Amino acid sequence: MPVEVIMPKLGMAMKEGTVSQWNKTEGEAVKKGDPIASISSEKIEMEIESPADGSVLKINVPEGKGVPPGTVICYIGNPDEEVAATAAPVQEEKGQKEEIQAAHLAPPPKKPGKARVKISPVARKMAEASGIKPEDIIGTGPGGRITKEDVEQAIASAKESRKQDIPVQAVAEEPQRIPVSGMRKVIAERMHLSLQSAAQLTITMKADVTELLALQTQVKETIAKRYGSKLTITDFAARAAILALENHPEMNSAFMDNTIVTYLEIHLGIATAVEKGLVVPVIRHAESKSLIDLAKEIKEKAAAARAGKLPADEMQGSTFTISSLGASGVEFFTPILNPPEAGILGVGAVSDEAVFIGDKIEKRSRLPLSLTFDHRVLDGAPAAAFLQTVKQYLEEPVTMLL
């Protein structure tokens, strides 16, 4: 009997997975360990490897189709092996007649035309966005697979070629249309729902982090030698937010079913940019962690999320979120609530400013803070008090170490 390859369940809350791309064609031979497909859920993108050798691949779910976990997405076996009728292929169009009789694994008839281009999902999207056809790119990856670097080289070559061309007449081109699916689709739906379902208001404030930066420099070598880590502005901001949440528990709340739910534990979400979107790893029971433990866990979970190895369950259940755009040079911005949470703190880029200290002007380092809160849960005054407490901890960094 052929081997079934199913859509894995990438987390307890996963309801649907999408086959982003088939790396093998219908009827193609595969070997155990070959990357046969790229799949995505609302949180994770990953490649599925072949669990066995087979001379024939039978595709059961087309690219771009979302199916529940446990669905058979393909079969691997040999010609003329029977495929169970209970696992009929998912149809691409509604109204197509379902196959109720047993099918057989068999190579499809050969059709004239070009062979399927082997290209990674990331490289394909880059090529599409740049208007470059994958079949025009020479792949340098295993088996001639086109990689991200190959596309970057092709884009650079195309730009150089255009510089040497003298345009005779501008030609109107059709705009590129890319269907929204997978992680991007989920992010779009959740952000839209967030703005529709909550009374969101953003307030801003700047914290003087001159002493904090001095402390960061002072302990840098000790932290690196003793813990093999380092402390970033985000780590300090996270610690300050946790302490402020303990002082202002109303911010550690959610609005659900016309009820304000205030949590006793602090599960801190850290918004993390990944290759195809944004995920929120969760630091559970953050109130019980020291600054060093907090910093190490933030880095470990962020790295796992970027590598696509963080379980989906580790990206759910936060009670308050932090989003940092400081590395991108952004100062103030409007972070969007992560439903059903009542608050999210945006951390911007530190800048040096001339500030009056008494009658003297001094050079000070200032950190922009943007707090978005749900006005259904709390009003402006308590939200401002929370942000003021965050500011106070950042301006008195030693208090975060006690």
PDB file of N, CA and C in Angstrom, residues 227-290:
ATOM      1  N   TYR A 227      26.645  34.611  31.854  1.00  0.00           N
ATOM      2  CA  TYR A 227      25.388  34.037  31.352  1.00  0.00           C
ATOM      3  C   TYR A 227      25.414  33.757  29.847  1.00  0.00           C
ATOM      4  N   GLY A 228      26.473  34.183  29.167  1.00  0.00           N
ATOM      5  CA  GLY A 228      26.535  33.968  27.730  1.00  0.00           C
ATOM      6  C   GLY A 228      25.435  34.694  26.982  1.00  0.00           C
ATOM      7  N   SER A 229      25.045  35.859  27.470  1.00  0.00           N
ATOM      8  CA  SER A 229      23.953  36.602  26.864  1.00  0.00           C
ATOM      9  C   SER A 229      24.268  38.092  26.916  1.00  0.00           C
ATOM     10  N   LYS A 230      23.297  38.895  26.547  1.00  0.00           N
ATOM     11  CA  LYS A 230      23.433  40.346  26.651  1.00  0.00           C
ATOM     12  C   LYS A 230      22.067  40.946  26.929  1.00  0.00           C
ATOM     13  N   LEU A 231      22.075  42.160  27.441  1.00  0.00           N
ATOM     14  CA  LEU A 231      20.829  42.853  27.755  1.00  0.00           C
ATOM     15  C   LEU A 231      20.575  43.936  26.712  1.00  0.00           C
ATOM     16  N   THR A 232      19.402  43.904  26.098  1.00  0.00           N
ATOM     17  CA  THR A 232      19.037  44.894  25.097  1.00  0.00           C
ATOM     18  C   THR A 232      18.005  45.857  25.667  1.00  0.00           C
ATOM     19  N   ILE A 233      17.760  46.922  24.908  1.00  0.00           N
ATOM     20  CA  ILE A 233      16.727  47.880  25.312  1.00  0.00           C
ATOM     21  C   ILE A 233      15.376  47.179  25.437  1.00  0.00           C
ATOM     22  N   THR A 234      15.095  46.259  24.523  1.00  0.00           N
ATOM     23  CA  THR A 234      13.828  45.525  24.587  1.00  0.00           C
ATOM     24  C   THR A 234      13.718  44.717  25.875  1.00  0.00           C
ATOM     25  N   ASP A 235      14.841  44.120  26.307  1.00  0.00           N
ATOM     26  CA  ASP A 235      14.833  43.351  27.557  1.00  0.00           C
ATOM     27  C   ASP A 235      14.484  44.239  28.748  1.00  0.00           C
ATOM     28  N   PHE A 236      15.110  45.408  28.789  1.00  0.00           N
ATOM     29  CA  PHE A 236      14.825  46.342  29.885  1.00  0.00           C
ATOM     30  C   PHE A 236      13.374  46.833  29.818  1.00  0.00           C
ATOM     31  N   ALA A 237      12.897  47.124  28.596  1.00  0.00           N
ATOM     32  CA  ALA A 237      11.517  47.584  28.434  1.00  0.00           C
ATOM     33  C   ALA A 237      10.528  46.497  28.857  1.00  0.00           C
ATOM     34  N   ALA A 238      10.861  45.251  28.555  1.00  0.00           N
ATOM     35  CA  ALA A 238       9.998  44.135  28.950  1.00  0.00           C
ATOM     36  C   ALA A 238       9.931  44.017  30.470  1.00  0.00           C
ATOM     37  N   ARG A 239      11.092  44.111  31.100  1.00  0.00           N
ATOM     38  CA  ARG A 239      11.143  44.034  32.561  1.00  0.00           C
ATOM     39  C   ARG A 239      10.377  45.196  33.199  1.00  0.00           C
ATOM     40  N   ALA A 240      10.535  46.392  32.636  1.00  0.00           N
ATOM     41  CA  ALA A 240       9.825  47.560  33.155  1.00  0.00           C
ATOM     42  C   ALA A 240       8.319  47.390  32.998  1.00  0.00           C
ATOM     43  N   ALA A 241       7.892  46.835  31.868  1.00  0.00           N
ATOM     44  CA  ALA A 241       6.464  46.627  31.633  1.00  0.00           C
ATOM     45  C   ALA A 241       5.889  45.607  32.611  1.00  0.00           C
ATOM     46  N   ILE A 242       6.638  44.560  32.894  1.00  0.00           N
ATOM     47  CA  ILE A 242       6.173  43.524  33.825  1.00  0.00           C
ATOM     48  C   ILE A 242       5.985  44.107  35.221  1.00  0.00           C
ATOM     49  N   LEU A 243       6.973  44.875  35.672  1.00  0.00           N
ATOM     50  CA  LEU A 243       6.871  45.497  36.994  1.00  0.00           C
ATOM     51  C   LEU A 243       5.709  46.497  37.043  1.00  0.00           C
ATOM     52  N   ALA A 244       5.517  47.229  35.939  1.00  0.00           N
ATOM     53  CA  ALA A 244       4.420  48.196  35.887  1.00  0.00           C
ATOM     54  C   ALA A 244       3.068  47.484  35.884  1.00  0.00           C
ATOM     55  N   LEU A 245       2.992  46.322  35.233  1.00  0.00           N
ATOM     56  CA  LEU A 245       1.748  45.557  35.220  1.00  0.00           C
ATOM     57  C   LEU A 245       1.390  45.061  36.623  1.00  0.00           C
ATOM     58  N   GLU A 246       2.403  44.751  37.416  1.00  0.00           N
ATOM     59  CA  GLU A 246       2.139  44.341  38.797  1.00  0.00           C
ATOM     60  C   GLU A 246       1.573  45.504  39.602  1.00  0.00           C
ATOM     61  N   ASN A 247       2.011  46.712  39.279  1.00  0.00           N
ATOM     62  CA  ASN A 247       1.501  47.906  39.964  1.00  0.00           C
ATOM     63  C   ASN A 247       0.157  48.361  39.418  1.00  0.00           C
ATOM     64  N   HIS A 248      -0.113  48.019  38.162  1.00  0.00           N
ATOM     65  CA  HIS A 248      -1.357  48.442  37.508  1.00  0.00           C
ATOM     66  C   HIS A 248      -2.002  47.217  36.855  1.00  0.00           C
ATOM     67  N   PRO A 249      -2.573  46.325  37.645  1.00  0.00           N
ATOM     68  CA  PRO A 249      -3.115  45.068  37.113  1.00  0.00           C
ATOM     69  C   PRO A 249      -4.254  45.255  36.116  1.00  0.00           C
ATOM     70  N   GLU A 250      -4.903  46.427  36.129  1.00  0.00           N
ATOM     71  CA  GLU A 250      -6.001  46.640  35.186  1.00  0.00           C
ATOM     72  C   GLU A 250      -5.512  46.632  33.739  1.00  0.00           C
ATOM     73  N   MET A 251      -4.204  46.892  33.536  1.00  0.00           N
ATOM     74  CA  MET A 251      -3.659  46.844  32.179  1.00  0.00           C
ATOM     75  C   MET A 251      -3.416  45.401  31.736  1.00  0.00           C
ATOM     76  N   ASN A 252      -3.295  44.501  32.696  1.00  0.00           N
ATOM     77  CA  ASN A 252      -3.090  43.079  32.389  1.00  0.00           C
ATOM     78  C   ASN A 252      -4.455  42.393  32.278  1.00  0.00           C
ATOM     79  N   SER A 253      -5.278  42.924  31.377  1.00  0.00           N
ATOM     80  CA  SER A 253      -6.674  42.507  31.290  1.00  0.00           C
ATOM     81  C   SER A 253      -7.090  42.253  29.854  1.00  0.00           C
ATOM     82  N   ALA A 254      -8.320  41.791  29.703  1.00  0.00           N
ATOM     83  CA  ALA A 254      -8.905  41.556  28.388  1.00  0.00           C
ATOM     84  C   ALA A 254     -10.395  41.846  28.461  1.00  0.00           C
ATOM     85  N   PHE A 255     -10.965  42.231  27.318  1.00  0.00           N
ATOM     86  CA  PHE A 255     -12.400  42.481  27.225  1.00  0.00           C
ATOM     87  C   PHE A 255     -13.017  41.333  26.445  1.00  0.00           C
ATOM     88  N   MET A 256     -13.825  40.501  27.115  1.00  0.00           N
ATOM     89  CA  MET A 256     -14.420  39.328  26.480  1.00  0.00           C
ATOM     90  C   MET A 256     -15.871  39.176  26.913  1.00  0.00           C
ATOM     91  N   ASP A 257     -16.760  39.086  25.940  1.00  0.00           N
ATOM     92  CA  ASP A 257     -18.182  38.854  26.205  1.00  0.00           C
ATOM     93  C   ASP A 257     -18.747  39.868  27.209  1.00  0.00           C
ATOM     94  N   ASN A 258     -18.449  41.141  26.946  1.00  0.00           N
ATOM     95  CA  ASN A 258     -18.925  42.226  27.812  1.00  0.00           C
ATOM     96  C   ASN A 258     -18.452  42.075  29.261  1.00  0.00           C
ATOM     97  N   THR A 259     -17.323  41.434  29.416  1.00  0.00           N
ATOM     98  CA  THR A 259     -16.736  41.247  30.738  1.00  0.00           C
ATOM     99  C   THR A 259     -15.263  41.627  30.704  1.00  0.00           C
ATOM    100  N   ILE A 260     -14.803  42.338  31.731  1.00  0.00           N
ATOM    101  CA  ILE A 260     -13.376  42.654  31.841  1.00  0.00           C
ATOM    102  C   ILE A 260     -12.723  41.556  32.676  1.00  0.00           C
ATOM    103  N   VAL A 261     -11.791  40.845  32.057  1.00  0.00           N
ATOM    104  CA  VAL A 261     -11.082  39.755  32.725  1.00  0.00           C
ATOM    105  C   VAL A 261      -9.687  40.243  33.086  1.00  0.00           C
ATOM    106  N   THR A 262      -9.379  40.275  34.371  1.00  0.00           N
ATOM    107  CA  THR A 262      -8.056  40.693  34.837  1.00  0.00           C
ATOM    108  C   THR A 262      -7.258  39.461  35.249  1.00  0.00           C
ATOM    109  N   TYR A 263      -6.115  39.289  34.631  1.00  0.00           N
ATOM    110  CA  TYR A 263      -5.308  38.085  34.862  1.00  0.00           C
ATOM    111  C   TYR A 263      -4.408  38.250  36.082  1.00  0.00           C
ATOM    112  N   LEU A 264      -4.205  37.155  36.801  1.00  0.00           N
ATOM    113  CA  LEU A 264      -3.320  37.162  37.969  1.00  0.00           C
ATOM    114  C   LEU A 264      -1.883  36.917  37.564  1.00  0.00           C
ATOM    115  N   GLU A 265      -1.674  36.167  36.465  1.00  0.00           N
ATOM    116  CA  GLU A 265      -0.323  35.929  35.965  1.00  0.00           C
ATOM    117  C   GLU A 265      -0.058  36.837  34.773  1.00  0.00           C
ATOM    118  N   ILE A 266       1.223  37.092  34.538  1.00  0.00           N
ATOM    119  CA  ILE A 266       1.619  37.922  33.398  1.00  0.00           C
ATOM    120  C   ILE A 266       2.293  37.022  32.370  1.00  0.00           C
ATOM    121  N   HIS A 267       1.645  36.866  31.232  1.00  0.00           N
ATOM    122  CA  HIS A 267       2.209  36.113  30.120  1.00  0.00           C
ATOM    123  C   HIS A 267       2.548  37.136  29.039  1.00  0.00           C
ATOM    124  N   LEU A 268       3.811  37.450  28.923  1.00  0.00           N
ATOM    125  CA  LEU A 268       4.254  38.562  28.068  1.00  0.00           C
ATOM    126  C   LEU A 268       4.494  38.107  26.634  1.00  0.00           C
ATOM    127  N   GLY A 269       3.800  38.746  25.691  1.00  0.00           N
ATOM    128  CA  GLY A 269       4.017  38.475  24.277  1.00  0.00           C
ATOM    129  C   GLY A 269       5.077  39.414  23.719  1.00  0.00           C
ATOM    130  N   ILE A 270       5.967  38.873  22.902  1.00  0.00           N
ATOM    131  CA  ILE A 270       7.013  39.678  22.270  1.00  0.00           C
ATOM    132  C   ILE A 270       6.812  39.598  20.755  1.00  0.00           C
ATOM    133  N   ALA A 271       6.282  40.658  20.158  1.00  0.00           N
ATOM    134  CA  ALA A 271       6.048  40.668  18.711  1.00  0.00           C
ATOM    135  C   ALA A 271       7.382  40.488  17.987  1.00  0.00           C
ATOM    136  N   THR A 272       7.437  39.510  17.092  1.00  0.00           N
ATOM    137  CA  THR A 272       8.683  39.146  16.417  1.00  0.00           C
ATOM    138  C   THR A 272       8.453  39.052  14.914  1.00  0.00           C
ATOM    139  N   ALA A 273       9.248  39.794  14.160  1.00  0.00           N
ATOM    140  CA  ALA A 273       9.148  39.740  12.702  1.00  0.00           C
ATOM    141  C   ALA A 273       9.817  38.469  12.194  1.00  0.00           C
ATOM    142  N   VAL A 274       9.095  37.740  11.331  1.00  0.00           N
ATOM    143  CA  VAL A 274       9.659  36.556  10.676  1.00  0.00           C
ATOM    144  C   VAL A 274       9.625  36.806   9.181  1.00  0.00           C
ATOM    145  N   GLU A 275      10.124  35.835   8.426  1.00  0.00           N
ATOM    146  CA  GLU A 275      10.315  36.058   6.996  1.00  0.00           C
ATOM    147  C   GLU A 275       9.039  36.447   6.262  1.00  0.00           C
ATOM    148  N   LYS A 276       7.913  35.893   6.676  1.00  0.00           N
ATOM    149  CA  LYS A 276       6.683  36.150   5.939  1.00  0.00           C
ATOM    150  C   LYS A 276       5.596  36.793   6.779  1.00  0.00           C
ATOM    151  N   GLY A 277       5.980  37.444   7.860  1.00  0.00           N
ATOM    152  CA  GLY A 277       4.945  38.087   8.657  1.00  0.00           C
ATOM    153  C   GLY A 277       5.394  38.403  10.062  1.00  0.00           C
ATOM    154  N   LEU A 278       4.481  38.209  11.000  1.00  0.00           N
ATOM    155  CA  LEU A 278       4.719  38.579  12.389  1.00  0.00           C
ATOM    156  C   LEU A 278       4.113  37.518  13.297  1.00  0.00           C
ATOM    157  N   VAL A 279       4.886  37.097  14.288  1.00  0.00           N
ATOM    158  CA  VAL A 279       4.385  36.153  15.286  1.00  0.00           C
ATOM    159  C   VAL A 279       4.661  36.729  16.666  1.00  0.00           C
ATOM    160  N   VAL A 280       4.019  36.137  17.686  1.00  0.00           N
ATOM    161  CA  VAL A 280       4.157  36.664  19.050  1.00  0.00           C
ATOM    162  C   VAL A 280       4.515  35.529  20.009  1.00  0.00           C
ATOM    163  N   PRO A 281       5.808  35.220  20.166  1.00  0.00           N
ATOM    164  CA  PRO A 281       6.217  34.249  21.192  1.00  0.00           C
ATOM    165  C   PRO A 281       5.808  34.751  22.570  1.00  0.00           C
ATOM    166  N   VAL A 282       5.454  33.820  23.452  1.00  0.00           N
ATOM    167  CA  VAL A 282       4.936  34.194  24.771  1.00  0.00           C
ATOM    168  C   VAL A 282       5.889  33.744  25.874  1.00  0.00           C
ATOM    169  N   ILE A 283       6.236  34.672  26.756  1.00  0.00           N
ATOM    170  CA  ILE A 283       7.027  34.388  27.946  1.00  0.00           C
ATOM    171  C   ILE A 283       6.040  34.171  29.089  1.00  0.00           C
ATOM    172  N   ARG A 284       5.846  32.934  29.471  1.00  0.00           N
ATOM    173  CA  ARG A 284       4.826  32.619  30.472  1.00  0.00           C
ATOM    174  C   ARG A 284       5.340  32.886  31.894  1.00  0.00           C
ATOM    175  N   HIS A 285       4.427  33.364  32.740  1.00  0.00           N
ATOM    176  CA  HIS A 285       4.747  33.707  34.128  1.00  0.00           C
ATOM    177  C   HIS A 285       5.978  34.626  34.180  1.00  0.00           C
ATOM    178  N   ALA A 286       5.914  35.658  33.359  1.00  0.00           N
ATOM    179  CA  ALA A 286       7.044  36.584  33.248  1.00  0.00           C
ATOM    180  C   ALA A 286       7.326  37.298  34.560  1.00  0.00           C
ATOM    181  N   GLU A 287       6.319  37.422  35.422  1.00  0.00           N
ATOM    182  CA  GLU A 287       6.512  38.121  36.703  1.00  0.00           C
ATOM    183  C   GLU A 287       7.457  37.374  37.628  1.00  0.00           C
ATOM    184  N   SER A 288       7.678  36.081  37.373  1.00  0.00           N
ATOM    185  CA  SER A 288       8.540  35.276  38.242  1.00  0.00           C
ATOM    186  C   SER A 288       9.978  35.190  37.730  1.00  0.00           C
ATOM    187  N   LYS A 289      10.288  35.866  36.631  1.00  0.00           N
ATOM    188  CA  LYS A 289      11.607  35.746  36.023  1.00  0.00           C
ATOM    189  C   LYS A 289      12.467  36.971  36.304  1.00  0.00           C
ATOM    190  N   SER A 290      13.763  36.712  36.513  1.00  0.00           N
ATOM    191  CA  SER A 290      14.716  37.811  36.688  1.00  0.00           C
ATOM    192  C   SER A 290      14.967  38.472  35.338  1.00  0.00           C
TER     193      SER A 290
END
